[in-house]
PDB file of C-alpha atoms in Angstrom:
ATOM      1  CA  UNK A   1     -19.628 -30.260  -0.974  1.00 39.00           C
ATOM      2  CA  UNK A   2     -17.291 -30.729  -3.720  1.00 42.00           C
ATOM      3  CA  UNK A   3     -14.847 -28.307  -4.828  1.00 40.00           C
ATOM      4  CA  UNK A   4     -15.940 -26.917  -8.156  1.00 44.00           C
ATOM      5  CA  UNK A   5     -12.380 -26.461 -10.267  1.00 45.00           C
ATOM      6  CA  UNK A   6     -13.854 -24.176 -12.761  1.00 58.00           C
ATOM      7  CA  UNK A   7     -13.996 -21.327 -10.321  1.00 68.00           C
ATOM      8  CA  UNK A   8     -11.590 -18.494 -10.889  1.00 87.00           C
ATOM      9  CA  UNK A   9      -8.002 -18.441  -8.831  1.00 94.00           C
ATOM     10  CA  UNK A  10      -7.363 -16.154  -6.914  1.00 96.00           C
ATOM     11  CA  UNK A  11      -4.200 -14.367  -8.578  1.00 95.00           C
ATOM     12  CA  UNK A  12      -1.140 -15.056  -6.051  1.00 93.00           C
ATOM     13  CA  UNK A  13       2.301 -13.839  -5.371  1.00 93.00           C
ATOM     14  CA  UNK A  14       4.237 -15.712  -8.094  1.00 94.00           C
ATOM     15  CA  UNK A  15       1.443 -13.489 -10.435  1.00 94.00           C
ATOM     16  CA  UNK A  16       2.228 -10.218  -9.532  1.00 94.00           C
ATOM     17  CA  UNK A  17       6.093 -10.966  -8.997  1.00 91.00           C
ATOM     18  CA  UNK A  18       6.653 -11.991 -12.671  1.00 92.00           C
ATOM     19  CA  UNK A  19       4.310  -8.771 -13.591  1.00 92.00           C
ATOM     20  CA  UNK A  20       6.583  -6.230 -11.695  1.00 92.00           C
ATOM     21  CA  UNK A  21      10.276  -8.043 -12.724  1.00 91.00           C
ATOM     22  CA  UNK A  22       8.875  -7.543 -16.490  1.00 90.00           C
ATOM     23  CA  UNK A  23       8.126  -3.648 -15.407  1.00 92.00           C
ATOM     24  CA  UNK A  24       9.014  -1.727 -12.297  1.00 89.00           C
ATOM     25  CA  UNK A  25       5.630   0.804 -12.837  1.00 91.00           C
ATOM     26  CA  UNK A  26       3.353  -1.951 -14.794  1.00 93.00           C
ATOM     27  CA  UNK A  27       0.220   0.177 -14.092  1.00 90.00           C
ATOM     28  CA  UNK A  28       1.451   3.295 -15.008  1.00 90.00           C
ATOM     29  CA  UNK A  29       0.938   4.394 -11.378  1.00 93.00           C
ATOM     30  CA  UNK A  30       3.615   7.120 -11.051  1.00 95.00           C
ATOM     31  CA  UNK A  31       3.076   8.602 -14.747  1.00 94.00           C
ATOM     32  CA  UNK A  32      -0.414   7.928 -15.476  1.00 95.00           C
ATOM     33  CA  UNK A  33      -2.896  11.232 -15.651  1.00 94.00           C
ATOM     34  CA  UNK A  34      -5.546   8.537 -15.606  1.00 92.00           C
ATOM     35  CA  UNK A  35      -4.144   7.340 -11.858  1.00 96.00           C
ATOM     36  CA  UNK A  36      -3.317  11.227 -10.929  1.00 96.00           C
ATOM     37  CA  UNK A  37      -7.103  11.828 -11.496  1.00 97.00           C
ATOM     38  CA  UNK A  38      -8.477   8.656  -9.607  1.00 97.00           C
ATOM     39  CA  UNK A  39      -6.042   9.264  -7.177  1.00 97.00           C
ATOM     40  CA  UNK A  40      -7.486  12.514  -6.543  1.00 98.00           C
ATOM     41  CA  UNK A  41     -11.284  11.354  -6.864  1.00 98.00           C
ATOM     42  CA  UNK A  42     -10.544   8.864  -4.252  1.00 98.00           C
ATOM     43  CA  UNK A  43      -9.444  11.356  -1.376  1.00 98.00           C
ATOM     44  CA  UNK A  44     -12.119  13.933  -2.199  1.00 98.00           C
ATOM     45  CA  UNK A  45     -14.538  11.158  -1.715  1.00 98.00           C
ATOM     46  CA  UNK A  46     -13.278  10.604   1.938  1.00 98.00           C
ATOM     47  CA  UNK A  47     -15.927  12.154   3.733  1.00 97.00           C
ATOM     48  CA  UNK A  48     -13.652  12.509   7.384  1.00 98.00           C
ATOM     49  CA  UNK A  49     -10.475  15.272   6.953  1.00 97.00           C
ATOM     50  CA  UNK A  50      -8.297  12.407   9.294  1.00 98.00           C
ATOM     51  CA  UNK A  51      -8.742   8.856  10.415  1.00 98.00           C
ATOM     52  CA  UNK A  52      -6.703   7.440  13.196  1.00 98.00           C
ATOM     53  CA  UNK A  53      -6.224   4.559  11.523  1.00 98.00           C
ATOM     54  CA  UNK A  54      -6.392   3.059   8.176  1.00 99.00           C
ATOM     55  CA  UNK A  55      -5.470  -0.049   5.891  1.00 99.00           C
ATOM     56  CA  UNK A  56      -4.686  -0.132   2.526  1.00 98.00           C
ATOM     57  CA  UNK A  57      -5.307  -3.215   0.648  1.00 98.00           C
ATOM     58  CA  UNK A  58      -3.200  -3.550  -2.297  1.00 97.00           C
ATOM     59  CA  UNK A  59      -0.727  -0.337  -2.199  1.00 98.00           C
ATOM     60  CA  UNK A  60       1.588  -1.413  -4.942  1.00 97.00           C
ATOM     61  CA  UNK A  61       4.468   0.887  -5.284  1.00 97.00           C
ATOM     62  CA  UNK A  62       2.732   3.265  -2.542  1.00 98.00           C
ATOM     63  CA  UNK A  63       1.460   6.368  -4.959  1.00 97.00           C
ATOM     64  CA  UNK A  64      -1.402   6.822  -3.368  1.00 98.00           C
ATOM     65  CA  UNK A  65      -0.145   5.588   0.094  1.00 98.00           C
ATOM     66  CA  UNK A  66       2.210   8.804   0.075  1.00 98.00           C
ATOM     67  CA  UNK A  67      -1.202  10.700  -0.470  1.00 98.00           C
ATOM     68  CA  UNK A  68      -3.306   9.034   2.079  1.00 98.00           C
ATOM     69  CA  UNK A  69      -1.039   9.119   4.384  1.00 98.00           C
ATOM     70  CA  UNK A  70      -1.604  12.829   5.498  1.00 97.00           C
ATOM     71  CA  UNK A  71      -5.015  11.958   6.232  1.00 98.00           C
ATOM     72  CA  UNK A  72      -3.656   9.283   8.836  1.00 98.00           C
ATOM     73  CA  UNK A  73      -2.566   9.151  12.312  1.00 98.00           C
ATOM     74  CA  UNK A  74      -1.068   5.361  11.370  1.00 98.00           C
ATOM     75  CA  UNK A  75      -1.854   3.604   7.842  1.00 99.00           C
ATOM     76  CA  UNK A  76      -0.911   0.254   7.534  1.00 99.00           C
ATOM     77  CA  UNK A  77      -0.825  -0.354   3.748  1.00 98.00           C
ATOM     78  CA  UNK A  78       0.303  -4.402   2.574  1.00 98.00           C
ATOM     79  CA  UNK A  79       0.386  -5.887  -0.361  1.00 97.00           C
ATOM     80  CA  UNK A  80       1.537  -9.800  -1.960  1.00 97.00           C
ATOM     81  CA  UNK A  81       5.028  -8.048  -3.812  1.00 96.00           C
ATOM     82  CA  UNK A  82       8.147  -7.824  -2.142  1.00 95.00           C
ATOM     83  CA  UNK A  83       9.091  -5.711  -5.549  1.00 95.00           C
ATOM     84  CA  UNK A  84       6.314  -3.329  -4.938  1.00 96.00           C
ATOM     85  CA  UNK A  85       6.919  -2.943  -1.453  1.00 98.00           C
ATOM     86  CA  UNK A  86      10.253  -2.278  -1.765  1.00 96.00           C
ATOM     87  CA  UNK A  87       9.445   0.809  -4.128  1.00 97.00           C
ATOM     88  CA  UNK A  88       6.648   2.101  -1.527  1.00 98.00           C
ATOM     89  CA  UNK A  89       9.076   1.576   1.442  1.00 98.00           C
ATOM     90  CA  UNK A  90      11.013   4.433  -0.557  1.00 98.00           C
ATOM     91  CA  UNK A  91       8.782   6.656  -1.334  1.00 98.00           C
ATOM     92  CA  UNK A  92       7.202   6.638   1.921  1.00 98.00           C
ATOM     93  CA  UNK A  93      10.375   6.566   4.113  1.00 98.00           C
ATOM     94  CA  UNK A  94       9.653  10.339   4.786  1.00 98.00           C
ATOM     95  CA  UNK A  95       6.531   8.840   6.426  1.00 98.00           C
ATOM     96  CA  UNK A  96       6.882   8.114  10.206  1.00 98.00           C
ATOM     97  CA  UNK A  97       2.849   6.968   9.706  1.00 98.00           C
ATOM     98  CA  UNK A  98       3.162   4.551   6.745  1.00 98.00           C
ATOM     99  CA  UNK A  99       3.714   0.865   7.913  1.00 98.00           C
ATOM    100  CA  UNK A 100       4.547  -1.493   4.803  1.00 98.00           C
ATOM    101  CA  UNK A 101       3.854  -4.919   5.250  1.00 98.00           C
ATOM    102  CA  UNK A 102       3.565  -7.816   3.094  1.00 98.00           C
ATOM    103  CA  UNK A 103       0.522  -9.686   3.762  1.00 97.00           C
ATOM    104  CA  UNK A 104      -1.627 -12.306   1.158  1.00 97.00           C
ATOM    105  CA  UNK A 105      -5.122 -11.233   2.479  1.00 98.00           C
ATOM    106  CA  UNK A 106      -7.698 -13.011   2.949  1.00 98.00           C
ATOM    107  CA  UNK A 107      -5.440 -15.590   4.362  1.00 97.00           C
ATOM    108  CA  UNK A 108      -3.157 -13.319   6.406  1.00 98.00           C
ATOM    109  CA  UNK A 109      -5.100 -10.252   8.106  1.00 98.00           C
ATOM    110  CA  UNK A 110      -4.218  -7.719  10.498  1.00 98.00           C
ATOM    111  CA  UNK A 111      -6.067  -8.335  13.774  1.00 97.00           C
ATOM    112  CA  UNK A 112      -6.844  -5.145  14.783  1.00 97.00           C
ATOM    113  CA  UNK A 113      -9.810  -2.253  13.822  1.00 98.00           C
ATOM    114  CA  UNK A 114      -9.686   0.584  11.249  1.00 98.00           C
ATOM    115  CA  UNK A 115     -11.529   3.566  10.718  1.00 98.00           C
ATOM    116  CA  UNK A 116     -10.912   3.265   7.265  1.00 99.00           C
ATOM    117  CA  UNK A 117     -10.129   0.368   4.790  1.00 99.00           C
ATOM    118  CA  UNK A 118      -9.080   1.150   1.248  1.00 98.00           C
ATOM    119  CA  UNK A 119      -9.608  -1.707  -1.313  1.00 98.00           C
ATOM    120  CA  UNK A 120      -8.455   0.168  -4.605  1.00 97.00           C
ATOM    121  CA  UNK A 121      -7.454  -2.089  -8.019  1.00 97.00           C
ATOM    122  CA  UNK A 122      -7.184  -5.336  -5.802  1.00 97.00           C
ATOM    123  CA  UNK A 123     -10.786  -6.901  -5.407  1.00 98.00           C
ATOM    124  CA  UNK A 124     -11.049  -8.601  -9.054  1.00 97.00           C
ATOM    125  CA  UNK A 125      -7.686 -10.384  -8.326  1.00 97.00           C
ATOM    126  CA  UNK A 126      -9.935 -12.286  -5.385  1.00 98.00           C
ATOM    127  CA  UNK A 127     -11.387 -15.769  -6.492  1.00 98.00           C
ATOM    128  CA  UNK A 128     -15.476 -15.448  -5.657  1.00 98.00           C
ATOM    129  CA  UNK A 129     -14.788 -17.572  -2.210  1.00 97.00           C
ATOM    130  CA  UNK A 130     -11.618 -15.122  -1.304  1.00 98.00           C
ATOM    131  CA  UNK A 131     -13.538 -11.906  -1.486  1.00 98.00           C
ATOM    132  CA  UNK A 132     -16.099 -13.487   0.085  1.00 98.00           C
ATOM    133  CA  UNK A 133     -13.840 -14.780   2.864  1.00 98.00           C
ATOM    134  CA  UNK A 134     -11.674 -10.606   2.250  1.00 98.00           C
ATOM    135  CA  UNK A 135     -15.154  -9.255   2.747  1.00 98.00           C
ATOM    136  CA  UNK A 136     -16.054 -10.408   6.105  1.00 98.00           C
ATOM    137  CA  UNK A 137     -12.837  -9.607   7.143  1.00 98.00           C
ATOM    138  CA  UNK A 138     -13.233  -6.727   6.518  1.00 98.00           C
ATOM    139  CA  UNK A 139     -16.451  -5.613   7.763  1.00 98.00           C
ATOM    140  CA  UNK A 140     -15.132  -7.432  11.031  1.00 98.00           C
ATOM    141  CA  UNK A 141     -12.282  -5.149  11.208  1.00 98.00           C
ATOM    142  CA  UNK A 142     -14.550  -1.935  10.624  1.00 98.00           C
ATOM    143  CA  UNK A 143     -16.046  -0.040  13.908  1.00 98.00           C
ATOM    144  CA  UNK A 144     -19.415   1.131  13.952  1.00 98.00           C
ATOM    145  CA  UNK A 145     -19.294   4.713  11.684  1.00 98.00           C
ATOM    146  CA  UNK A 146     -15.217   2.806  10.195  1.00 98.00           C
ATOM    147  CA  UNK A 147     -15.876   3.302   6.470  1.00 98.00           C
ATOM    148  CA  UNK A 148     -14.796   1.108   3.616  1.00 99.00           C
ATOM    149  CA  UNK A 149     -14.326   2.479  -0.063  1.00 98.00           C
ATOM    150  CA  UNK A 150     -14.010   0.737  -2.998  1.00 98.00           C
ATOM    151  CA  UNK A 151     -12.547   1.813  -6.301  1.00 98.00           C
ATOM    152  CA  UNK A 152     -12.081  -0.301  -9.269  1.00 98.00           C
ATOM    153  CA  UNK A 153     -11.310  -0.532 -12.985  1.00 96.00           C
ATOM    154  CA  UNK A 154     -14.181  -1.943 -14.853  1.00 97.00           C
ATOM    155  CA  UNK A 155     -13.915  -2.750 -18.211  1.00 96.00           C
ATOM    156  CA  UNK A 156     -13.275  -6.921 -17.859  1.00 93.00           C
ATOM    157  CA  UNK A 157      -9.580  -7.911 -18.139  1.00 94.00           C
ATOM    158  CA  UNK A 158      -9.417 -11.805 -19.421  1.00 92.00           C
ATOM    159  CA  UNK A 159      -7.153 -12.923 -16.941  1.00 92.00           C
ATOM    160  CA  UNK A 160      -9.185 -11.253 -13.683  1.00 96.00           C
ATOM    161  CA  UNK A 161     -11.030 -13.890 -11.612  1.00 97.00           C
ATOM    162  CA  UNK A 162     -13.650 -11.075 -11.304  1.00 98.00           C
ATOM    163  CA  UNK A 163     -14.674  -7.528 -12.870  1.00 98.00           C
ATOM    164  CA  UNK A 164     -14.686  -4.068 -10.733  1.00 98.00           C
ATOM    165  CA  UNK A 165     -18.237  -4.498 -11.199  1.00 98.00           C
ATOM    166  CA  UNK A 166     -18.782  -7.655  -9.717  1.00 98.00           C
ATOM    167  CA  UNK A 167     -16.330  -7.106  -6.351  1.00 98.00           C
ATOM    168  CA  UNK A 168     -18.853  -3.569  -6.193  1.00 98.00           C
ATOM    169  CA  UNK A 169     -22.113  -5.079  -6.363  1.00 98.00           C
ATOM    170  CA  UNK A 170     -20.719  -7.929  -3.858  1.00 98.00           C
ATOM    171  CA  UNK A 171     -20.296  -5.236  -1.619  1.00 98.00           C
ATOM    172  CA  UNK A 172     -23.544  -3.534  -1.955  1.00 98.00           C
ATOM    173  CA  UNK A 173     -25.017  -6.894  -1.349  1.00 98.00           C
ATOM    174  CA  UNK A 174     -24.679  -5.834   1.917  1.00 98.00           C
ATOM    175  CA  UNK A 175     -26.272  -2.884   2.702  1.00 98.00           C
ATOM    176  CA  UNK A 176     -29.644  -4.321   2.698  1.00 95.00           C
ATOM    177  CA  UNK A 177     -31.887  -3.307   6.001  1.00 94.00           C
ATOM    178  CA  UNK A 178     -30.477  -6.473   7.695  1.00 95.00           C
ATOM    179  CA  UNK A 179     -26.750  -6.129   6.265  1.00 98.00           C
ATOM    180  CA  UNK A 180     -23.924  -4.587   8.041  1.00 98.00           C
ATOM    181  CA  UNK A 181     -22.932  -2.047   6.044  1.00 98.00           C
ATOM    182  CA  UNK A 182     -24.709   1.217   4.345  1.00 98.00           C
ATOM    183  CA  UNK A 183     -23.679   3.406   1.443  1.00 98.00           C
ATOM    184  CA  UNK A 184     -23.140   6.265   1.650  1.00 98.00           C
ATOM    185  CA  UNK A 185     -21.614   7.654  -1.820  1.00 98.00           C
ATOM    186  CA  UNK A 186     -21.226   6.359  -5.216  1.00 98.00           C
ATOM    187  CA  UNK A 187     -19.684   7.560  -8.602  1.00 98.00           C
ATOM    188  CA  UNK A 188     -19.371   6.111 -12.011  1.00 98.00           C
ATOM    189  CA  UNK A 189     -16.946   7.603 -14.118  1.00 97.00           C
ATOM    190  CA  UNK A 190     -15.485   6.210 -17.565  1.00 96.00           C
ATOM    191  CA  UNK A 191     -13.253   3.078 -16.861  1.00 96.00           C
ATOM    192  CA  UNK A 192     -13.815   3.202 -13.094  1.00 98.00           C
ATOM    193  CA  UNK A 193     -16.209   2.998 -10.275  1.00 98.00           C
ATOM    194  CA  UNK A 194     -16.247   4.214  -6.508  1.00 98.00           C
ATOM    195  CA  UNK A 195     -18.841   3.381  -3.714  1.00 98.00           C
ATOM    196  CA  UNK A 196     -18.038   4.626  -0.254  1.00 98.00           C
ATOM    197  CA  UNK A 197     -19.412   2.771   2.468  1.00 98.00           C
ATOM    198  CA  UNK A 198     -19.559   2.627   6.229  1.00 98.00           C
ATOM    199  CA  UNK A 199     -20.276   0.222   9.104  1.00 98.00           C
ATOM    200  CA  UNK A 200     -23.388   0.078  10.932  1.00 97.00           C
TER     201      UNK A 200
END
């Protein structure tokens, strides 16, 4: 089969290192009442009070990996900037729990299982054939009852391989009679979506 060269990239390193040296906080993550409130949504939609282990994929400067992290007995939380990590490794250093790590998933992935795997404002910045590839990672890294939860902007951006929408309904996809996943919780709120779901 021949590679079709109008799919979407998948946005890299070099990406997300040129966004953070032109701003430390690009996102607005430690300021933002719009993150402060998702933030919050997010862990209320947990439905487990702790999880022995977790991954977070995409945990930028670490906001919300300070906040997950009570919920934890050991959260490994990666991301593709050394910049960002540097910031998390900071703010989480009070954290014995928190392990920072830089990883480029899907081509680098932890090998081990998670009760929980967080993929929050990092799906549309997959090409179609790397969340597909992120995906089944995933699920393969989930225990039977391990949940996954989703939450993503939706409104397009022009220079996202993909919408919040779209890295969703992938999801969903799967939670068919015959899929390996179910839902279990979803929630639609202004400029962002969240769908909980959990390994069969």
């Amino acid at each position: 089969m021949q590679p079709n060269h109008n799919q979407p990239h998948t946005l890299g390193p070099d990406y997300f290192a040129a966004v953070y040296e032109a701003n430390a906080d690009p996102w607005g993550f430690e300021t933002s009442p719009y993150e402060r409130e998702k933030y919050q949504t997010t862990l209320r939609a947990l439905p487990r009070p702790r999880y022995a282990s977790a991954l977070e994929i995409g945990c930028s400067l670490g906001v919300l990996t300070e906040q997950l992290a009570t919920r934890c007995g050991h959260l490994l939380a990666v991301d593709v900037a050394e910049a960002a990590l540097a910031r998390a490794r900071q703010r989480c250093a009070h954290l014995p729990q928190v392990e920072l790590r830089q990883l480029r998933i899907p081509e680098e992935f932890p090998p081990q299982q998670f009760e929980l795997v967080l993929v929050s404002e990092v799906g549309y910045y997959w090409s179609p054939a790397d969340l597909a590839r992120a995906s089944d990672l995933i699920v393969q890294a989930l225990p039977a009852g391990g949940h996954l939860l989703l939450v993503h902007w939706t409104p397009p951006v022009h220079d996202y391989p993909l919408t919040g929408d779209a890295v969703h309904e992938f999801f969903l996809a799967q939670t068919g009679a015959d899929g390996p996943l179910r839902h279990l919780h979803g929630e639609r709120h202004a400029t962002y979506r969240l769908d909980l779901l959990e390994r069969r």
